[in-house]
Structure formats: structure tokens, C-alpha cells
Amino acid sequence: MSLQKTPPTRVFVELVPWADPGRENNLISGGVTQPGLHHPISTTQAQTATREVHVSGTAEVSAGPDRAQVAVRVSSTKEVAAETKKSVCRRLDYITQSLQQQGVQAENITVTKDFRRVENAYHMEAEVCITFTEFGKMQNICNFLVEKLDSSVVISPPQFYHTPGSVENLRRQACLVAVENAWRKAQEVCNLVGQTLGKPLLIKEEETKEWEGQIDDHQSSRLSSSLTVQQKIKSATIHAASKVFLTFEQLLEPFFNIPTNSFSQIAISPVNYHESHIK
């Protein structure tokens, strides 16, 4: 009597995504569903199922002033008109030449003159308005003029401001940074749950806000003349904030990467079993 070897047992396992997870228990042997129930959806349908990721993002950016204006005033009062003009023009020429030597462009210099009679004398006043883009150069020039000119020349404190283009760029930058923050958040969420982030379906800016300076600066705004240059720059700094809402498409991973406990049902076909025969 010889013992015949038993043929190897074969087990077939198939991961089947279900359209109706509530029907998973109705699977009968061989992977065939009962009549009237939903059939398992195909792998292609499971991958193209529409899913969305909704996130919000915020950002706050700031920018200091990019322009400063300083006014230099020269005046003289004399009984003779020619002497009055000569006194003012001599100092005025010295100021403009000094500015040009320091690298200030002519288009950034504006000169106005006012000549009038006061009782039995003549009075002339000239004002030089200088626009600076480099604040360090501005301070050096102002210090130089104070040192070289007499007390009849008055130099006003610098007034800092923003050009219209810089403010618009700041608003746009706040929105773009908020969108980037929202995209990064959605990307990290999808990575955490093992999914792939798709294209954006909706981008909406929900809120924008702008303000100038800090709260502490507003309390001392009445004493602006006593502020230092750095305090004035800080007070003129503009802040912009943006809040956005984004909707992204969520792409399903390939079928074999999807967890079986959430999207699939294991169907085991009948085992081919062969009994051994003893001869």
C-alpha cells in the first residue's frame, strides 16, 4: 500500500471595493452577491470617486515705508529787495548743489519760492522738498545741512509714507501667502491619511484687513515730533492680513494601497481540496 501525495491547496483572495458597504455581509461563496443587491464597483470607479478636502489659511505680512520726505526752509527779510533775494538764493544754491553731490536725483528735488513785502521791508522764503528712498542717506544729508547752515535754515522732521504700488503689492502678498499656507495644510492632511491631493476646485478670499503701526504707537501719535526716526518708521509700517478658503480634489490611491477595512471586502473562493486515497 502506497500513500499518494495530496495536491497543494490553492486559495484565491480578491480585494473588492463595494459600492454599498452595508451589503458586505451578503457576499456568498465564490464572490457572487445575492440577487437584487448592489454589485462590487470596479477598481476604476473606486479611483475616480469624487472626494474633496476643505481647508482655510491665514497670513499676515508687513512692510515698512519706502519713501520719506524732508522740507528745508530758507528765509530772509531785508529793506532792499535785491539783498533779500541774494541772501536766499545763495543758500538755496548751496543746498541744491550739496544734494546733487550726495547723489540725490533732480526729479526728487522740488523748489518753491515766495517773495512778498512786509511793512517797510521785503521777505523771501524758499522751500526745498526732498524725497528719499534711502533713509540712511537722508539722515546723513540732514545732519550735514544742519552743520553747514545757520539757524535761519529750518529742516523739518522726515515724513514717512508708502507709494500706492507698494501697498497693493502688500495686499497681494498677504493673499498669496494665505493660499500657500492652506495648500500646505491640505497637503499634510492628505499625506497623513495616505491620500493624494488633487487640483484646487475653489479658491476664495474671505477676509482682508489692514492697519498701520502698532497699538503702542497710536498712543504716542500726539507726540510724533518727539519720536525717533526708528519709531517713526515703525509707526508708518503697514500690516495686511488675509484669510482664504480652498477646496481641493482628493485623489484616491491605487486600489492595492487602499486599506481593506475601509474600502474593500475579502472574498475567498472555495478551496480545492483533494482527499488522499490509500491503495
PDB file of N, CA and C in Angstrom, residues 162-245:
ATOM      1  N   HIS A 162       4.085 105.428   2.156  1.00  0.00           N
ATOM      2  CA  HIS A 162       4.140 104.313   1.204  1.00  0.00           C
ATOM      3  C   HIS A 162       3.652 104.785  -0.159  1.00  0.00           C
ATOM      4  N   THR A 163       4.275 104.300  -1.202  1.00  0.00           N
ATOM      5  CA  THR A 163       3.761 104.549  -2.543  1.00  0.00           C
ATOM      6  C   THR A 163       2.552 103.644  -2.794  1.00  0.00           C
ATOM      7  N   PRO A 164       1.612 104.056  -3.636  1.00  0.00           N
ATOM      8  CA  PRO A 164       0.420 103.222  -3.891  1.00  0.00           C
ATOM      9  C   PRO A 164       0.760 101.818  -4.372  1.00  0.00           C
ATOM     10  N   GLY A 165       1.792 101.693  -5.191  1.00  0.00           N
ATOM     11  CA  GLY A 165       2.155 100.375  -5.702  1.00  0.00           C
ATOM     12  C   GLY A 165       2.631  99.432  -4.617  1.00  0.00           C
ATOM     13  N   SER A 166       3.353  99.947  -3.622  1.00  0.00           N
ATOM     14  CA  SER A 166       3.859  99.082  -2.555  1.00  0.00           C
ATOM     15  C   SER A 166       2.727  98.566  -1.680  1.00  0.00           C
ATOM     16  N   VAL A 167       1.703  99.377  -1.458  1.00  0.00           N
ATOM     17  CA  VAL A 167       0.557  98.933  -0.653  1.00  0.00           C
ATOM     18  C   VAL A 167      -0.204  97.830  -1.377  1.00  0.00           C
ATOM     19  N   GLU A 168      -0.391  97.985  -2.671  1.00  0.00           N
ATOM     20  CA  GLU A 168      -1.102  96.966  -3.439  1.00  0.00           C
ATOM     21  C   GLU A 168      -0.310  95.657  -3.469  1.00  0.00           C
ATOM     22  N   ASN A 169       0.998  95.759  -3.579  1.00  0.00           N
ATOM     23  CA  ASN A 169       1.828  94.559  -3.545  1.00  0.00           C
ATOM     24  C   ASN A 169       1.725  93.846  -2.203  1.00  0.00           C
ATOM     25  N   LEU A 170       1.610  94.617  -1.129  1.00  0.00           N
ATOM     26  CA  LEU A 170       1.479  94.022   0.199  1.00  0.00           C
ATOM     27  C   LEU A 170       0.167  93.260   0.329  1.00  0.00           C
ATOM     28  N   ARG A 171      -0.918  93.829  -0.186  1.00  0.00           N
ATOM     29  CA  ARG A 171      -2.210  93.131  -0.152  1.00  0.00           C
ATOM     30  C   ARG A 171      -2.141  91.814  -0.931  1.00  0.00           C
ATOM     31  N   ARG A 172      -1.532  91.876  -2.104  1.00  0.00           N
ATOM     32  CA  ARG A 172      -1.430  90.682  -2.933  1.00  0.00           C
ATOM     33  C   ARG A 172      -0.544  89.628  -2.264  1.00  0.00           C
ATOM     34  N   GLN A 173       0.531  90.058  -1.622  1.00  0.00           N
ATOM     35  CA  GLN A 173       1.426  89.114  -0.954  1.00  0.00           C
ATOM     36  C   GLN A 173       0.714  88.407   0.199  1.00  0.00           C
ATOM     37  N   ALA A 174      -0.119  89.147   0.951  1.00  0.00           N
ATOM     38  CA  ALA A 174      -0.849  88.524   2.057  1.00  0.00           C
ATOM     39  C   ALA A 174      -1.779  87.440   1.554  1.00  0.00           C
ATOM     40  N   CYS A 175      -2.462  87.675   0.441  1.00  0.00           N
ATOM     41  CA  CYS A 175      -3.373  86.675  -0.125  1.00  0.00           C
ATOM     42  C   CYS A 175      -2.600  85.456  -0.612  1.00  0.00           C
ATOM     43  N   LEU A 176      -1.480  85.676  -1.297  1.00  0.00           N
ATOM     44  CA  LEU A 176      -0.712  84.555  -1.832  1.00  0.00           C
ATOM     45  C   LEU A 176      -0.127  83.690  -0.718  1.00  0.00           C
ATOM     46  N   VAL A 177       0.352  84.317   0.342  1.00  0.00           N
ATOM     47  CA  VAL A 177       0.906  83.542   1.453  1.00  0.00           C
ATOM     48  C   VAL A 177      -0.190  82.746   2.146  1.00  0.00           C
ATOM     49  N   ALA A 178      -1.389  83.331   2.272  1.00  0.00           N
ATOM     50  CA  ALA A 178      -2.504  82.601   2.886  1.00  0.00           C
ATOM     51  C   ALA A 178      -2.893  81.392   2.044  1.00  0.00           C
ATOM     52  N   VAL A 179      -2.910  81.556   0.721  1.00  0.00           N
ATOM     53  CA  VAL A 179      -3.223  80.420  -0.161  1.00  0.00           C
ATOM     54  C   VAL A 179      -2.152  79.346  -0.038  1.00  0.00           C
ATOM     55  N   GLU A 180      -0.895  79.754   0.022  1.00  0.00           N
ATOM     56  CA  GLU A 180       0.181  78.772   0.171  1.00  0.00           C
ATOM     57  C   GLU A 180       0.064  78.018   1.494  1.00  0.00           C
ATOM     58  N   ASN A 181      -0.274  78.730   2.563  1.00  0.00           N
ATOM     59  CA  ASN A 181      -0.442  78.067   3.864  1.00  0.00           C
ATOM     60  C   ASN A 181      -1.586  77.062   3.827  1.00  0.00           C
ATOM     61  N   ALA A 182      -2.680  77.419   3.159  1.00  0.00           N
ATOM     62  CA  ALA A 182      -3.813  76.493   3.044  1.00  0.00           C
ATOM     63  C   ALA A 182      -3.430  75.274   2.215  1.00  0.00           C
ATOM     64  N   TRP A 183      -2.689  75.491   1.136  1.00  0.00           N
ATOM     65  CA  TRP A 183      -2.266  74.360   0.307  1.00  0.00           C
ATOM     66  C   TRP A 183      -1.362  73.410   1.096  1.00  0.00           C
ATOM     67  N   ARG A 184      -0.431  73.966   1.872  1.00  0.00           N
ATOM     68  CA  ARG A 184       0.454  73.118   2.668  1.00  0.00           C
ATOM     69  C   ARG A 184      -0.333  72.330   3.708  1.00  0.00           C
ATOM     70  N   LYS A 185      -1.334  72.968   4.285  1.00  0.00           N
ATOM     71  CA  LYS A 185      -2.156  72.266   5.268  1.00  0.00           C
ATOM     72  C   LYS A 185      -2.897  71.101   4.618  1.00  0.00           C
ATOM     73  N   ALA A 186      -3.499  71.337   3.460  1.00  0.00           N
ATOM     74  CA  ALA A 186      -4.213  70.268   2.760  1.00  0.00           C
ATOM     75  C   ALA A 186      -3.261  69.155   2.346  1.00  0.00           C
ATOM     76  N   GLN A 187      -2.049  69.529   1.915  1.00  0.00           N
ATOM     77  CA  GLN A 187      -1.061  68.529   1.515  1.00  0.00           C
ATOM     78  C   GLN A 187      -0.678  67.641   2.696  1.00  0.00           C
ATOM     79  N   GLU A 188      -0.471  68.238   3.862  1.00  0.00           N
ATOM     80  CA  GLU A 188      -0.084  67.468   5.040  1.00  0.00           C
ATOM     81  C   GLU A 188      -1.215  66.564   5.514  1.00  0.00           C
ATOM     82  N   VAL A 189      -2.458  67.059   5.415  1.00  0.00           N
ATOM     83  CA  VAL A 189      -3.595  66.231   5.819  1.00  0.00           C
ATOM     84  C   VAL A 189      -3.712  64.998   4.927  1.00  0.00           C
ATOM     85  N   CYS A 190      -3.588  65.183   3.620  1.00  0.00           N
ATOM     86  CA  CYS A 190      -3.679  64.046   2.700  1.00  0.00           C
ATOM     87  C   CYS A 190      -2.529  63.071   2.910  1.00  0.00           C
ATOM     88  N   ASN A 191      -1.336  63.581   3.165  1.00  0.00           N
ATOM     89  CA  ASN A 191      -0.212  62.693   3.433  1.00  0.00           C
ATOM     90  C   ASN A 191      -0.439  61.884   4.704  1.00  0.00           C
ATOM     91  N   LEU A 192      -1.077  62.520   5.694  1.00  0.00           N
ATOM     92  CA  LEU A 192      -1.307  61.835   6.961  1.00  0.00           C
ATOM     93  C   LEU A 192      -2.254  60.647   6.808  1.00  0.00           C
ATOM     94  N   VAL A 193      -3.268  60.801   5.967  1.00  0.00           N
ATOM     95  CA  VAL A 193      -4.251  59.734   5.797  1.00  0.00           C
ATOM     96  C   VAL A 193      -3.967  58.872   4.574  1.00  0.00           C
ATOM     97  N   GLY A 194      -2.799  59.039   3.961  1.00  0.00           N
ATOM     98  CA  GLY A 194      -2.409  58.185   2.863  1.00  0.00           C
ATOM     99  C   GLY A 194      -3.123  58.451   1.560  1.00  0.00           C
ATOM    100  N   GLN A 195      -3.495  59.705   1.311  1.00  0.00           N
ATOM    101  CA  GLN A 195      -4.168  60.051   0.064  1.00  0.00           C
ATOM    102  C   GLN A 195      -3.341  61.079  -0.697  1.00  0.00           C
ATOM    103  N   THR A 196      -3.771  61.357  -1.931  1.00  0.00           N
ATOM    104  CA  THR A 196      -3.068  62.299  -2.793  1.00  0.00           C
ATOM    105  C   THR A 196      -3.931  63.524  -3.027  1.00  0.00           C
ATOM    106  N   LEU A 197      -3.323  64.698  -2.847  1.00  0.00           N
ATOM    107  CA  LEU A 197      -4.053  65.945  -3.056  1.00  0.00           C
ATOM    108  C   LEU A 197      -4.134  66.258  -4.544  1.00  0.00           C
ATOM    109  N   GLY A 198      -5.346  66.579  -5.009  1.00  0.00           N
ATOM    110  CA  GLY A 198      -5.556  66.888  -6.411  1.00  0.00           C
ATOM    111  C   GLY A 198      -5.540  68.383  -6.686  1.00  0.00           C
ATOM    112  N   LYS A 199      -6.164  68.773  -7.779  1.00  0.00           N
ATOM    113  CA  LYS A 199      -6.176  70.171  -8.190  1.00  0.00           C
ATOM    114  C   LYS A 199      -7.165  70.968  -7.343  1.00  0.00           C
ATOM    115  N   PRO A 200      -6.962  72.282  -7.223  1.00  0.00           N
ATOM    116  CA  PRO A 200      -7.911  73.109  -6.467  1.00  0.00           C
ATOM    117  C   PRO A 200      -9.210  73.291  -7.242  1.00  0.00           C
ATOM    118  N   LEU A 201     -10.321  73.171  -6.537  1.00  0.00           N
ATOM    119  CA  LEU A 201     -11.638  73.358  -7.137  1.00  0.00           C
ATOM    120  C   LEU A 201     -12.219  74.727  -6.821  1.00  0.00           C
ATOM    121  N   LEU A 202     -11.804  75.323  -5.692  1.00  0.00           N
ATOM    122  CA  LEU A 202     -12.333  76.620  -5.277  1.00  0.00           C
ATOM    123  C   LEU A 202     -11.269  77.348  -4.463  1.00  0.00           C
ATOM    124  N   ILE A 203     -11.045  78.622  -4.794  1.00  0.00           N
ATOM    125  CA  ILE A 203     -10.156  79.494  -4.018  1.00  0.00           C
ATOM    126  C   ILE A 203     -10.924  80.779  -3.745  1.00  0.00           C
ATOM    127  N   LYS A 204     -11.135  81.063  -2.467  1.00  0.00           N
ATOM    128  CA  LYS A 204     -11.958  82.217  -2.097  1.00  0.00           C
ATOM    129  C   LYS A 204     -11.280  82.988  -0.968  1.00  0.00           C
ATOM    130  N   GLU A 205     -11.101  84.285  -1.186  1.00  0.00           N
ATOM    131  CA  GLU A 205     -10.575  85.144  -0.117  1.00  0.00           C
ATOM    132  C   GLU A 205     -11.760  85.644   0.697  1.00  0.00           C
ATOM    133  N   GLU A 206     -11.809  85.228   1.957  1.00  0.00           N
ATOM    134  CA  GLU A 206     -12.974  85.519   2.788  1.00  0.00           C
ATOM    135  C   GLU A 206     -12.835  86.823   3.567  1.00  0.00           C
ATOM    136  N   GLU A 207     -11.623  87.199   3.921  1.00  0.00           N
ATOM    137  CA  GLU A 207     -11.460  88.373   4.782  1.00  0.00           C
ATOM    138  C   GLU A 207     -10.101  89.009   4.555  1.00  0.00           C
ATOM    139  N   THR A 208     -10.065  90.337   4.524  1.00  0.00           N
ATOM    140  CA  THR A 208      -8.815  91.086   4.441  1.00  0.00           C
ATOM    141  C   THR A 208      -8.836  92.194   5.485  1.00  0.00           C
ATOM    142  N   LYS A 209      -7.664  92.534   5.965  1.00  0.00           N
ATOM    143  CA  LYS A 209      -7.568  93.558   6.995  1.00  0.00           C
ATOM    144  C   LYS A 209      -6.244  94.285   6.852  1.00  0.00           C
ATOM    145  N   GLU A 210      -6.259  95.589   7.090  1.00  0.00           N
ATOM    146  CA  GLU A 210      -5.051  96.404   7.015  1.00  0.00           C
ATOM    147  C   GLU A 210      -5.022  97.362   8.196  1.00  0.00           C
ATOM    148  N   TRP A 211      -3.833  97.604   8.701  1.00  0.00           N
ATOM    149  CA  TRP A 211      -3.675  98.606   9.745  1.00  0.00           C
ATOM    150  C   TRP A 211      -2.248  99.134   9.704  1.00  0.00           C
ATOM    151  N   GLU A 212      -2.061 100.301  10.281  1.00  0.00           N
ATOM    152  CA  GLU A 212      -0.770 100.978  10.226  1.00  0.00           C
ATOM    153  C   GLU A 212      -0.200 101.116  11.624  1.00  0.00           C
ATOM    154  N   GLY A 213       1.074 100.804  11.760  1.00  0.00           N
ATOM    155  CA  GLY A 213       1.740 100.948  13.039  1.00  0.00           C
ATOM    156  C   GLY A 213       1.258  99.955  14.073  1.00  0.00           C
ATOM    157  N   GLN A 214       1.734 100.116  15.287  1.00  0.00           N
ATOM    158  CA  GLN A 214       1.369  99.270  16.409  1.00  0.00           C
ATOM    159  C   GLN A 214       0.456 100.034  17.355  1.00  0.00           C
ATOM    160  N   ILE A 215      -0.194  99.292  18.253  1.00  0.00           N
ATOM    161  CA  ILE A 215      -1.120  99.918  19.205  1.00  0.00           C
ATOM    162  C   ILE A 215      -0.386 100.929  20.082  1.00  0.00           C
ATOM    163  N   ASP A 216       0.830 100.573  20.517  1.00  0.00           N
ATOM    164  CA  ASP A 216       1.589 101.480  21.371  1.00  0.00           C
ATOM    165  C   ASP A 216       1.936 102.772  20.643  1.00  0.00           C
ATOM    166  N   ASP A 217       2.129 102.663  19.323  1.00  0.00           N
ATOM    167  CA  ASP A 217       2.468 103.862  18.548  1.00  0.00           C
ATOM    168  C   ASP A 217       1.289 104.820  18.468  1.00  0.00           C
ATOM    169  N   HIS A 218       0.051 104.274  18.402  1.00  0.00           N
ATOM    170  CA  HIS A 218      -1.120 105.146  18.322  1.00  0.00           C
ATOM    171  C   HIS A 218      -1.262 105.973  19.605  1.00  0.00           C
ATOM    172  N   GLN A 219      -0.861 105.423  20.719  1.00  0.00           N
ATOM    173  CA  GLN A 219      -0.984 106.144  21.976  1.00  0.00           C
ATOM    174  C   GLN A 219      -0.041 107.331  22.021  1.00  0.00           C
ATOM    175  N   SER A 220       1.068 107.247  21.309  1.00  0.00           N
ATOM    176  CA  SER A 220       2.039 108.344  21.309  1.00  0.00           C
ATOM    177  C   SER A 220       1.988 109.160  20.028  1.00  0.00           C
ATOM    178  N   SER A 221       0.916 109.000  19.228  1.00  0.00           N
ATOM    179  CA  SER A 221       0.833 109.720  17.958  1.00  0.00           C
ATOM    180  C   SER A 221       0.748 111.230  18.162  1.00  0.00           C
ATOM    181  N   ARG A 222       0.203 111.660  19.295  1.00  0.00           N
ATOM    182  CA  ARG A 222       0.106 113.095  19.548  1.00  0.00           C
ATOM    183  C   ARG A 222       1.474 113.720  19.786  1.00  0.00           C
ATOM    184  N   LEU A 223       2.454 112.912  20.129  1.00  0.00           N
ATOM    185  CA  LEU A 223       3.800 113.413  20.375  1.00  0.00           C
ATOM    186  C   LEU A 223       4.740 112.943  19.269  1.00  0.00           C
ATOM    187  N   SER A 224       4.253 112.977  18.026  1.00  0.00           N
ATOM    188  CA  SER A 224       5.044 112.479  16.906  1.00  0.00           C
ATOM    189  C   SER A 224       6.342 113.242  16.730  1.00  0.00           C
ATOM    190  N   SER A 225       6.365 114.493  17.121  1.00  0.00           N
ATOM    191  CA  SER A 225       7.579 115.284  16.962  1.00  0.00           C
ATOM    192  C   SER A 225       8.702 114.792  17.870  1.00  0.00           C
ATOM    193  N   SER A 226       8.345 114.100  18.951  1.00  0.00           N
ATOM    194  CA  SER A 226       9.348 113.618  19.886  1.00  0.00           C
ATOM    195  C   SER A 226       9.817 112.208  19.573  1.00  0.00           C
ATOM    196  N   LEU A 227       9.253 111.577  18.547  1.00  0.00           N
ATOM    197  CA  LEU A 227       9.627 110.215  18.199  1.00  0.00           C
ATOM    198  C   LEU A 227      10.965 110.200  17.460  1.00  0.00           C
ATOM    199  N   THR A 228      11.710 109.135  17.664  1.00  0.00           N
ATOM    200  CA  THR A 228      12.947 108.958  16.921  1.00  0.00           C
ATOM    201  C   THR A 228      12.635 108.502  15.496  1.00  0.00           C
ATOM    202  N   VAL A 229      13.671 108.472  14.644  1.00  0.00           N
ATOM    203  CA  VAL A 229      13.457 108.051  13.264  1.00  0.00           C
ATOM    204  C   VAL A 229      12.974 106.610  13.211  1.00  0.00           C
ATOM    205  N   GLN A 230      13.573 105.740  14.002  1.00  0.00           N
ATOM    206  CA  GLN A 230      13.160 104.346  14.006  1.00  0.00           C
ATOM    207  C   GLN A 230      11.725 104.187  14.505  1.00  0.00           C
ATOM    208  N   GLN A 231      11.325 104.970  15.494  1.00  0.00           N
ATOM    209  CA  GLN A 231       9.945 104.916  15.981  1.00  0.00           C
ATOM    210  C   GLN A 231       8.963 105.406  14.918  1.00  0.00           C
ATOM    211  N   LYS A 232       9.376 106.407  14.151  1.00  0.00           N
ATOM    212  CA  LYS A 232       8.509 106.895  13.079  1.00  0.00           C
ATOM    213  C   LYS A 232       8.367 105.859  11.968  1.00  0.00           C
ATOM    214  N   ILE A 233       9.460 105.161  11.648  1.00  0.00           N
ATOM    215  CA  ILE A 233       9.380 104.107  10.635  1.00  0.00           C
ATOM    216  C   ILE A 233       8.456 102.994  11.102  1.00  0.00           C
ATOM    217  N   LYS A 234       8.579 102.619  12.370  1.00  0.00           N
ATOM    218  CA  LYS A 234       7.722 101.572  12.912  1.00  0.00           C
ATOM    219  C   LYS A 234       6.262 102.002  12.915  1.00  0.00           C
ATOM    220  N   SER A 235       6.027 103.269  13.249  1.00  0.00           N
ATOM    221  CA  SER A 235       4.649 103.770  13.268  1.00  0.00           C
ATOM    222  C   SER A 235       4.039 103.819  11.879  1.00  0.00           C
ATOM    223  N   ALA A 236       4.874 104.025  10.851  1.00  0.00           N
ATOM    224  CA  ALA A 236       4.365 104.101   9.479  1.00  0.00           C
ATOM    225  C   ALA A 236       4.326 102.748   8.788  1.00  0.00           C
ATOM    226  N   THR A 237       4.739 101.691   9.474  1.00  0.00           N
ATOM    227  CA  THR A 237       4.720 100.356   8.882  1.00  0.00           C
ATOM    228  C   THR A 237       3.277  99.873   8.703  1.00  0.00           C
ATOM    229  N   ILE A 238       2.975  99.335   7.539  1.00  0.00           N
ATOM    230  CA  ILE A 238       1.635  98.848   7.229  1.00  0.00           C
ATOM    231  C   ILE A 238       1.601  97.331   7.369  1.00  0.00           C
ATOM    232  N   HIS A 239       0.545  96.842   8.005  1.00  0.00           N
ATOM    233  CA  HIS A 239       0.325  95.402   8.164  1.00  0.00           C
ATOM    234  C   HIS A 239      -0.919  95.011   7.363  1.00  0.00           C
ATOM    235  N   ALA A 240      -0.862  93.861   6.735  1.00  0.00           N
ATOM    236  CA  ALA A 240      -2.001  93.347   5.964  1.00  0.00           C
ATOM    237  C   ALA A 240      -2.213  91.883   6.324  1.00  0.00           C
ATOM    238  N   ALA A 241      -3.480  91.507   6.503  1.00  0.00           N
ATOM    239  CA  ALA A 241      -3.835  90.120   6.839  1.00  0.00           C
ATOM    240  C   ALA A 241      -4.885  89.632   5.851  1.00  0.00           C
ATOM    241  N   SER A 242      -4.840  88.342   5.558  1.00  0.00           N
ATOM    242  CA  SER A 242      -5.783  87.736   4.620  1.00  0.00           C
ATOM    243  C   SER A 242      -6.191  86.359   5.130  1.00  0.00           C
ATOM    244  N   LYS A 243      -7.457  86.032   4.914  1.00  0.00           N
ATOM    245  CA  LYS A 243      -7.983  84.704   5.249  1.00  0.00           C
ATOM    246  C   LYS A 243      -8.640  84.140   4.005  1.00  0.00           C
ATOM    247  N   VAL A 244      -8.278  82.924   3.635  1.00  0.00           N
ATOM    248  CA  VAL A 244      -8.792  82.301   2.411  1.00  0.00           C
ATOM    249  C   VAL A 244      -9.404  80.946   2.731  1.00  0.00           C
ATOM    250  N   PHE A 245     -10.263  80.501   1.834  1.00  0.00           N
ATOM    251  CA  PHE A 245     -10.886  79.181   1.928  1.00  0.00           C
ATOM    252  C   PHE A 245     -10.653  78.458   0.610  1.00  0.00           C
TER     253      PHE A 245
END
